Amino acid sequence: MSSTVSRQRDKRSFDYAIRSGIAGGLAGCIAKTAVAPLDRVKILFQASNPDFQKYAGTWTGAYRAGLAIYRDGGARGLLQGHSATLLRIFPYAAIKFMVYDQWRAFLIPNKDKETNLRRFTAGALAGMTSVTFTYPLELVRVRMAFHSQPSSHPAGQTRPSFLRAMRVIYNEGSTPSPATRTTTTQVFERFPVLKFYRGFTVTMVGMIPYAGTAFLTWDFLRAHFFPVIDDHSKQPNPLANLAIGAVSGAISQTVSYPFEVVRRRMQVGGLTRPDRWLRWGETVRAVYASGGWRGFYVGLGIGYLKIIPMTAISFAVWQGGKGLLGV
């Protein structure tokens, strides 16, 4: 049996999957923590929080928005929603990286099958799988990060906790007036868990270009600069992994960003229209009406500042963690 077949069988083993998942989960937590303040500002921009719209649209706006958050809530304000982020990101990243390894081994069993389409497909499937299992936690995180103006709330409620945010989402639209009752309201009353899936469809669609492009770029660049020759390849060092991860993050963010803007608007839609879903069409029209085509790229600058280091760190730490865990 060749060493290639042996390695392939190992990659599809349960032990390999668990170790890869643990490495991926830790990588996701480290990467998200490194960019948490930028993530908070980006969500406020994307969701058009009225208190922060005056800062959007300029390269200095993110810095000034961060200062405003720090003045109101200190360092905790910059990390608002990060507890929900960590609860979500470990299983999200663990599933994403673990499933990617499994899908790649299935779709690319040997070098002859190594095409860019298969690389893209493996990444897209990995991203969609991880989102399916962790989306409610993502919605809670966004709601916590969207909350602003702590001084306007009663004492003891200056900052939404994870459980409080869950209760608010669960109870949205629970007591609508007869004039505002809709079919969606009745569905929410019967299946309140669906309130935690606002924006799910656009998230799944957006995940296809985002995760697919990220893993395609990652895999392609590694194969280009560190090719396998006679079943052996020179392993990239941590700096190379960081660089390749950064390029992957920049490209994937660019191609998927309009979906992300629409997704954020739909996720916070329960605050403005708690009685029903915000539909794709009306959300897209609302974004366009507020800013034209540029509205679909609001916050992209800070998106680059966040996603490039985050993707670089997550890929590099994932590879380093796999090495430490013997996979």
CSV table of C-alpha atoms in Angstrom, one decimal:
chain,number,residue,atom,x,y,z
A,1,MET,CA,0.0,0.0,0.0
A,2,SER,CA,1.4,3.3,-1.0
A,3,SER,CA,2.1,6.1,1.5
A,4,THR,CA,-0.4,8.3,-0.3
A,5,VAL,CA,-3.2,5.8,0.3
A,6,SER,CA,-2.2,5.3,3.9
A,7,ARG,CA,-2.3,9.1,4.5
A,8,GLN,CA,-5.7,9.3,2.8
A,9,ARG,CA,-7.1,6.6,5.0
A,10,ASP,CA,-5.7,8.3,8.1
A,11,LYS,CA,-7.4,11.6,7.1
A,12,ARG,CA,-10.8,9.9,6.9
A,13,SER,CA,-10.4,8.2,10.3
A,14,PHE,CA,-12.4,9.3,13.3
A,15,ASP,CA,-9.2,10.1,15.3
A,16,TYR,CA,-7.9,12.4,12.5
A,17,ALA,CA,-11.3,14.2,12.3
A,18,ILE,CA,-11.5,14.8,16.0
A,19,ARG,CA,-7.9,16.2,16.2
A,20,SER,CA,-8.4,18.4,13.2
A,21,GLY,CA,-11.6,19.7,14.7
A,22,ILE,CA,-10.0,20.5,18.0
A,23,ALA,CA,-7.2,22.4,16.2
A,24,GLY,CA,-9.8,24.2,14.1
A,25,GLY,CA,-11.9,25.2,17.1
A,26,LEU,CA,-9.0,26.6,19.0
A,27,ALA,CA,-7.7,28.4,15.9
A,28,GLY,CA,-11.1,30.0,15.4
A,29,CYS,CA,-11.3,31.3,19.0
A,30,ILE,CA,-7.8,32.7,18.9
A,31,ALA,CA,-8.4,34.4,15.5
A,32,LYS,CA,-11.8,35.9,16.6
A,33,THR,CA,-10.4,37.2,19.9
A,34,ALA,CA,-7.6,39.0,18.0
A,35,VAL,CA,-10.2,41.0,15.9
A,36,ALA,CA,-13.1,41.2,18.3
A,37,PRO,CA,-13.2,45.1,18.5
A,38,LEU,CA,-13.1,45.4,14.7
A,39,ASP,CA,-15.9,42.8,14.5
A,40,ARG,CA,-18.1,44.9,16.8
A,41,VAL,CA,-17.6,48.0,14.7
A,42,LYS,CA,-18.2,46.2,11.4
A,43,ILE,CA,-21.5,44.8,12.6
A,44,LEU,CA,-22.7,48.2,13.7
A,45,PHE,CA,-21.8,49.6,10.3
A,46,GLN,CA,-23.4,46.7,8.3
A,47,ALA,CA,-26.6,46.7,10.2
A,48,SER,CA,-26.9,50.5,9.9
A,49,ASN,CA,-27.0,51.2,13.6
A,50,PRO,CA,-28.3,54.8,13.7
A,51,ASP,CA,-25.8,55.8,16.4
A,52,PHE,CA,-22.9,54.9,14.2
A,53,GLN,CA,-23.9,55.7,10.7
A,54,LYS,CA,-22.1,59.1,10.9
A,55,TYR,CA,-18.8,57.1,11.1
A,56,ALA,CA,-19.4,54.8,8.2
A,57,GLY,CA,-17.9,55.4,4.7
A,58,THR,CA,-14.4,56.6,5.6
A,59,TRP,CA,-11.2,54.8,6.6
A,60,THR,CA,-11.0,56.9,9.8
A,61,GLY,CA,-14.6,56.1,10.7
A,62,ALA,CA,-13.8,52.7,12.1
A,63,TYR,CA,-11.2,54.3,14.5
A,64,ARG,CA,-13.6,57.0,15.6
A,65,ALA,CA,-16.4,54.5,16.1
A,66,GLY,CA,-14.1,52.4,18.2
A,67,LEU,CA,-13.2,55.4,20.3
A,68,ALA,CA,-16.9,56.2,20.8
A,69,ILE,CA,-17.6,52.6,21.9
A,70,TYR,CA,-14.6,52.8,24.3
A,71,ARG,CA,-15.8,56.1,25.8
A,72,ASP,CA,-19.3,54.7,26.5
A,73,GLY,CA,-18.4,51.2,27.7
A,74,GLY,CA,-14.6,50.8,28.0
A,75,ALA,CA,-12.8,47.7,26.9
A,76,ARG,CA,-15.9,45.6,27.7
A,77,GLY,CA,-17.8,47.7,25.1
A,78,LEU,CA,-15.4,46.8,22.4
A,79,LEU,CA,-15.8,43.1,23.3
A,80,GLN,CA,-19.6,43.3,23.6
A,81,GLY,CA,-21.1,40.1,22.2
A,82,HIS,CA,-17.7,38.3,22.3
A,83,SER,CA,-18.9,35.7,24.9
A,84,ALA,CA,-21.5,34.6,22.3
A,85,THR,CA,-18.8,34.7,19.6
A,86,LEU,CA,-16.7,32.3,21.5
A,87,LEU,CA,-19.6,30.0,22.3
A,88,ARG,CA,-20.3,29.9,18.6
A,89,ILE,CA,-16.9,30.0,17.0
A,90,PHE,CA,-15.4,26.9,18.7
A,91,PRO,CA,-18.0,24.5,17.3
A,92,TYR,CA,-18.3,26.6,14.1
A,93,ALA,CA,-14.6,26.5,13.3
A,94,ALA,CA,-14.2,23.0,14.6
A,95,ILE,CA,-16.9,21.7,12.3
A,96,LYS,CA,-15.7,23.8,9.4
A,97,PHE,CA,-12.1,22.6,9.4
A,98,MET,CA,-12.9,19.0,10.4
A,99,VAL,CA,-15.6,18.7,7.7
A,100,TYR,CA,-13.3,20.4,5.1
A,101,ASP,CA,-10.6,17.7,5.7
A,102,GLN,CA,-13.3,15.0,5.2
A,103,TRP,CA,-14.9,16.5,2.1
A,104,ARG,CA,-11.5,17.2,0.6
A,105,ALA,CA,-10.4,13.6,1.2
A,106,PHE,CA,-13.6,12.4,-0.4
A,107,LEU,CA,-13.7,14.7,-3.4
A,108,ILE,CA,-9.9,14.7,-4.0
A,109,PRO,CA,-8.8,11.1,-3.3
A,110,ASN,CA,-5.6,11.5,-5.4
A,111,LYS,CA,-3.7,14.2,-7.3
A,112,ASP,CA,-5.5,13.5,-10.6
A,113,LYS,CA,-8.7,14.7,-9.0
A,114,GLU,CA,-7.2,17.9,-7.6
A,115,THR,CA,-9.1,20.6,-9.5
A,116,ASN,CA,-10.1,24.1,-8.5
A,117,LEU,CA,-13.8,23.2,-8.7
A,118,ARG,CA,-13.3,20.3,-6.3
A,119,ARG,CA,-11.4,22.6,-3.9
A,120,PHE,CA,-14.1,25.2,-4.1
A,121,THR,CA,-16.8,22.6,-3.5
A,122,ALA,CA,-15.1,21.1,-0.5
A,123,GLY,CA,-14.8,24.5,1.1
A,124,ALA,CA,-18.4,25.5,0.3
A,125,LEU,CA,-19.8,22.3,1.8
A,126,ALA,CA,-17.6,22.7,4.9
A,127,GLY,CA,-18.9,26.2,5.4
A,128,MET,CA,-22.5,25.4,4.9
A,129,THR,CA,-22.3,22.4,7.3
A,130,SER,CA,-20.8,24.5,10.1
A,131,VAL,CA,-23.4,27.3,9.6
A,132,THR,CA,-26.3,24.8,9.8
A,133,PHE,CA,-25.2,23.6,13.2
A,134,THR,CA,-24.3,27.0,14.8
A,135,TYR,CA,-26.5,29.6,13.2
A,136,PRO,CA,-28.6,30.5,16.3
A,137,LEU,CA,-25.5,31.3,18.2
A,138,GLU,CA,-24.4,33.6,15.4
A,139,LEU,CA,-27.8,35.5,15.5
A,140,VAL,CA,-27.5,36.0,19.3
A,141,ARG,CA,-23.9,37.3,18.8
A,142,VAL,CA,-25.0,39.8,16.2
A,143,ARG,CA,-27.8,41.1,18.4
A,144,MET,CA,-25.5,41.6,21.3
A,145,ALA,CA,-23.0,43.5,19.2
A,146,PHE,CA,-25.7,45.6,17.6
A,147,HIS,CA,-26.9,47.0,20.9
A,148,SER,CA,-25.6,50.5,21.6
A,149,GLN,CA,-26.3,53.6,23.8
A,150,PRO,CA,-25.8,52.0,27.2
A,151,SER,CA,-26.6,55.2,29.0
A,152,SER,CA,-30.2,55.1,27.7
A,153,HIS,CA,-31.0,51.8,29.5
A,154,PRO,CA,-32.0,51.3,33.2
A,155,ALA,CA,-29.3,50.4,35.7
A,156,GLY,CA,-28.4,46.8,35.6
A,157,GLN,CA,-29.3,46.5,31.9
A,158,THR,CA,-26.5,48.5,30.3
A,159,ARG,CA,-25.1,45.6,28.4
A,160,PRO,CA,-27.1,42.7,27.0
A,161,SER,CA,-26.1,39.3,28.3
A,162,PHE,CA,-26.2,36.1,26.3
A,163,LEU,CA,-29.3,34.8,28.0
A,164,ARG,CA,-31.1,38.1,27.9
A,165,ALA,CA,-30.4,38.4,24.1
A,166,MET,CA,-31.8,34.9,23.7
A,167,ARG,CA,-35.0,35.8,25.7
A,168,VAL,CA,-35.5,38.9,23.6
A,169,ILE,CA,-35.2,37.0,20.3
A,170,TYR,CA,-37.5,34.2,21.6
A,171,ASN,CA,-40.2,36.7,22.7
A,172,GLU,CA,-40.1,38.9,19.6
A,173,GLY,CA,-43.5,39.4,18.1
A,174,SER,CA,-45.2,37.3,20.8
A,175,THR,CA,-48.0,39.8,21.4
A,176,PRO,CA,-48.8,41.5,18.1
A,177,SER,CA,-51.9,43.5,17.7
A,178,PRO,CA,-54.7,41.9,15.7
A,179,ALA,CA,-54.1,44.5,12.9
A,180,THR,CA,-50.4,43.3,12.5
A,181,ARG,CA,-51.0,39.6,12.7
A,182,THR,CA,-49.6,37.8,9.7
A,183,THR,CA,-49.0,34.2,8.6
A,184,THR,CA,-45.4,34.6,9.7
A,185,THR,CA,-46.5,35.8,13.1
A,186,GLN,CA,-48.6,32.6,13.5
A,187,VAL,CA,-45.6,30.5,12.4
A,188,PHE,CA,-43.4,32.2,15.0
A,189,GLU,CA,-45.9,31.6,17.7
A,190,ARG,CA,-46.1,27.9,16.8
A,191,PHE,CA,-42.4,27.4,16.2
A,192,PRO,CA,-40.5,30.2,18.2
A,193,VAL,CA,-37.2,28.5,17.5
A,194,LEU,CA,-37.5,29.8,13.9
A,195,LYS,CA,-36.8,33.3,15.3
A,196,PHE,CA,-33.2,32.2,15.7
A,197,TYR,CA,-32.9,31.6,12.0
A,198,ARG,CA,-33.6,35.1,10.7
A,199,GLY,CA,-31.3,35.6,7.7
A,200,PHE,CA,-30.4,31.9,7.5
A,201,THR,CA,-31.1,31.5,3.8
A,202,VAL,CA,-28.9,34.5,2.7
A,203,THR,CA,-26.2,33.2,5.1
A,204,MET,CA,-26.2,29.8,3.5
A,205,VAL,CA,-26.1,31.3,0.0
A,206,GLY,CA,-23.3,33.8,1.0
A,207,MET,CA,-21.3,31.0,2.6
A,208,ILE,CA,-20.9,29.2,-0.8
A,209,PRO,CA,-18.7,31.9,-2.3
A,210,TYR,CA,-17.1,32.9,1.0
A,211,ALA,CA,-15.9,29.5,2.3
A,212,GLY,CA,-15.5,28.0,-1.2
A,213,THR,CA,-13.2,30.9,-2.3
A,214,ALA,CA,-11.3,30.9,1.0
A,215,PHE,CA,-10.5,27.2,0.9
A,216,LEU,CA,-9.9,27.2,-2.9
A,217,THR,CA,-7.4,30.0,-2.6
A,218,TRP,CA,-5.7,28.4,0.4
A,219,ASP,CA,-5.4,25.0,-1.2
A,220,PHE,CA,-4.3,26.4,-4.6
A,221,LEU,CA,-1.6,28.7,-3.2
A,222,ARG,CA,-0.2,25.9,-1.0
A,223,ALA,CA,-0.2,23.5,-3.9
A,224,HIS,CA,1.5,26.1,-6.1
A,225,PHE,CA,4.2,27.2,-3.7
A,226,PHE,CA,4.7,23.9,-1.9
A,227,PRO,CA,3.9,21.2,-4.4
A,228,VAL,CA,3.8,17.5,-3.6
A,229,ILE,CA,6.6,15.6,-5.4
A,230,ASP,CA,7.0,11.9,-5.1
A,231,ASP,CA,4.5,11.8,-2.2
A,232,HIS,CA,6.5,14.4,-0.3
A,233,SER,CA,6.2,18.1,0.0
A,234,LYS,CA,8.0,20.9,1.8
A,235,GLN,CA,5.7,22.0,4.6
A,236,PRO,CA,5.1,25.8,4.7
A,237,ASN,CA,6.3,27.6,7.8
A,238,PRO,CA,4.0,29.6,10.0
A,239,LEU,CA,4.8,32.8,8.2
A,240,ALA,CA,3.9,31.3,4.8
A,241,ASN,CA,0.6,30.0,6.3
A,242,LEU,CA,-0.2,33.4,7.6
A,243,ALA,CA,0.5,35.0,4.2
A,244,ILE,CA,-1.5,32.4,2.3
A,245,GLY,CA,-4.4,32.7,4.8
A,246,ALA,CA,-4.3,36.5,4.5
A,247,VAL,CA,-4.7,36.4,0.7
A,248,SER,CA,-7.5,33.8,1.0
A,249,GLY,CA,-9.3,36.0,3.5
A,250,ALA,CA,-9.0,39.1,1.3
A,251,ILE,CA,-10.4,37.4,-1.9
A,252,SER,CA,-13.2,35.6,-0.1
A,253,GLN,CA,-14.3,38.7,1.7
A,254,THR,CA,-14.5,40.7,-1.6
A,255,VAL,CA,-16.6,38.2,-3.5
A,256,SER,CA,-19.1,37.5,-0.7
A,257,TYR,CA,-19.4,40.9,1.1
A,258,PRO,CA,-22.8,42.0,-0.4
A,259,PHE,CA,-24.4,38.8,0.9
A,260,GLU,CA,-22.9,39.6,4.4
A,261,VAL,CA,-24.5,43.1,4.4
A,262,VAL,CA,-27.9,41.8,3.5
A,263,ARG,CA,-27.5,39.0,6.1
A,264,ARG,CA,-26.7,41.5,8.9
A,265,ARG,CA,-29.8,43.6,8.0
A,266,MET,CA,-32.0,40.5,8.1
A,267,GLN,CA,-30.5,39.3,11.4
A,268,VAL,CA,-31.4,42.5,13.2
A,269,GLY,CA,-34.7,42.7,11.4
A,270,GLY,CA,-36.4,41.3,14.5
A,271,LEU,CA,-35.7,44.7,16.2
A,272,THR,CA,-37.6,46.6,13.6
A,273,ARG,CA,-40.2,44.1,12.3
A,274,PRO,CA,-40.5,41.4,15.1
A,275,ASP,CA,-43.7,40.1,13.7
A,276,ARG,CA,-42.3,38.7,10.5
A,277,TRP,CA,-39.4,37.7,8.4
A,278,LEU,CA,-37.6,40.4,6.4
A,279,ARG,CA,-37.5,39.0,2.8
A,280,TRP,CA,-34.5,39.0,0.5
A,281,GLY,CA,-36.0,41.4,-2.0
A,282,GLU,CA,-37.1,44.1,0.5
A,283,THR,CA,-33.8,43.9,2.3
A,284,VAL,CA,-31.8,44.3,-0.9
A,285,ARG,CA,-34.1,47.3,-1.9
A,286,ALA,CA,-33.6,48.9,1.5
A,287,VAL,CA,-29.8,48.6,1.3
A,288,TYR,CA,-29.8,50.1,-2.2
A,289,ALA,CA,-32.2,52.9,-1.2
A,290,SER,CA,-30.0,53.9,1.7
A,291,GLY,CA,-26.7,53.9,-0.2
A,292,GLY,CA,-27.0,52.8,-3.8
A,293,TRP,CA,-24.6,50.0,-4.9
A,294,ARG,CA,-22.1,51.4,-2.4
A,295,GLY,CA,-24.5,50.4,0.3
A,296,PHE,CA,-23.7,46.7,-0.4
A,297,TYR,CA,-20.0,47.4,0.5
A,298,VAL,CA,-20.5,49.6,3.6
A,299,GLY,CA,-17.9,48.6,6.1
A,300,LEU,CA,-15.8,46.7,3.6
A,301,GLY,CA,-12.6,48.6,4.6
A,302,ILE,CA,-13.0,47.5,8.2
A,303,GLY,CA,-14.0,44.1,6.9
A,304,TYR,CA,-10.6,43.8,5.3
A,305,LEU,CA,-8.9,45.0,8.5
A,306,LYS,CA,-10.8,42.3,10.3
A,307,ILE,CA,-11.0,39.3,7.9
A,308,ILE,CA,-7.5,39.4,6.6
A,309,PRO,CA,-5.7,38.9,10.0
A,310,MET,CA,-8.5,36.7,11.2
A,311,THR,CA,-8.3,34.3,8.3
A,312,ALA,CA,-4.5,34.4,8.4
A,313,ILE,CA,-4.4,33.5,12.1
A,314,SER,CA,-7.1,30.9,11.9
A,315,PHE,CA,-5.4,29.0,9.0
A,316,ALA,CA,-2.0,29.2,10.5
A,317,VAL,CA,-3.1,28.2,14.0
A,318,TRP,CA,-5.1,25.4,12.5
A,319,GLN,CA,-2.1,24.0,10.8
A,320,GLY,CA,0.1,24.5,13.8
A,321,GLY,CA,-2.5,22.8,16.1
A,322,LYS,CA,-2.7,19.9,13.7
A,323,GLY,CA,1.1,19.5,13.9
A,324,LEU,CA,1.0,19.6,17.7
A,325,LEU,CA,-1.8,17.0,17.8
A,326,GLY,CA,0.1,14.7,15.4
A,327,VAL,CA,-2.1,15.1,12.3
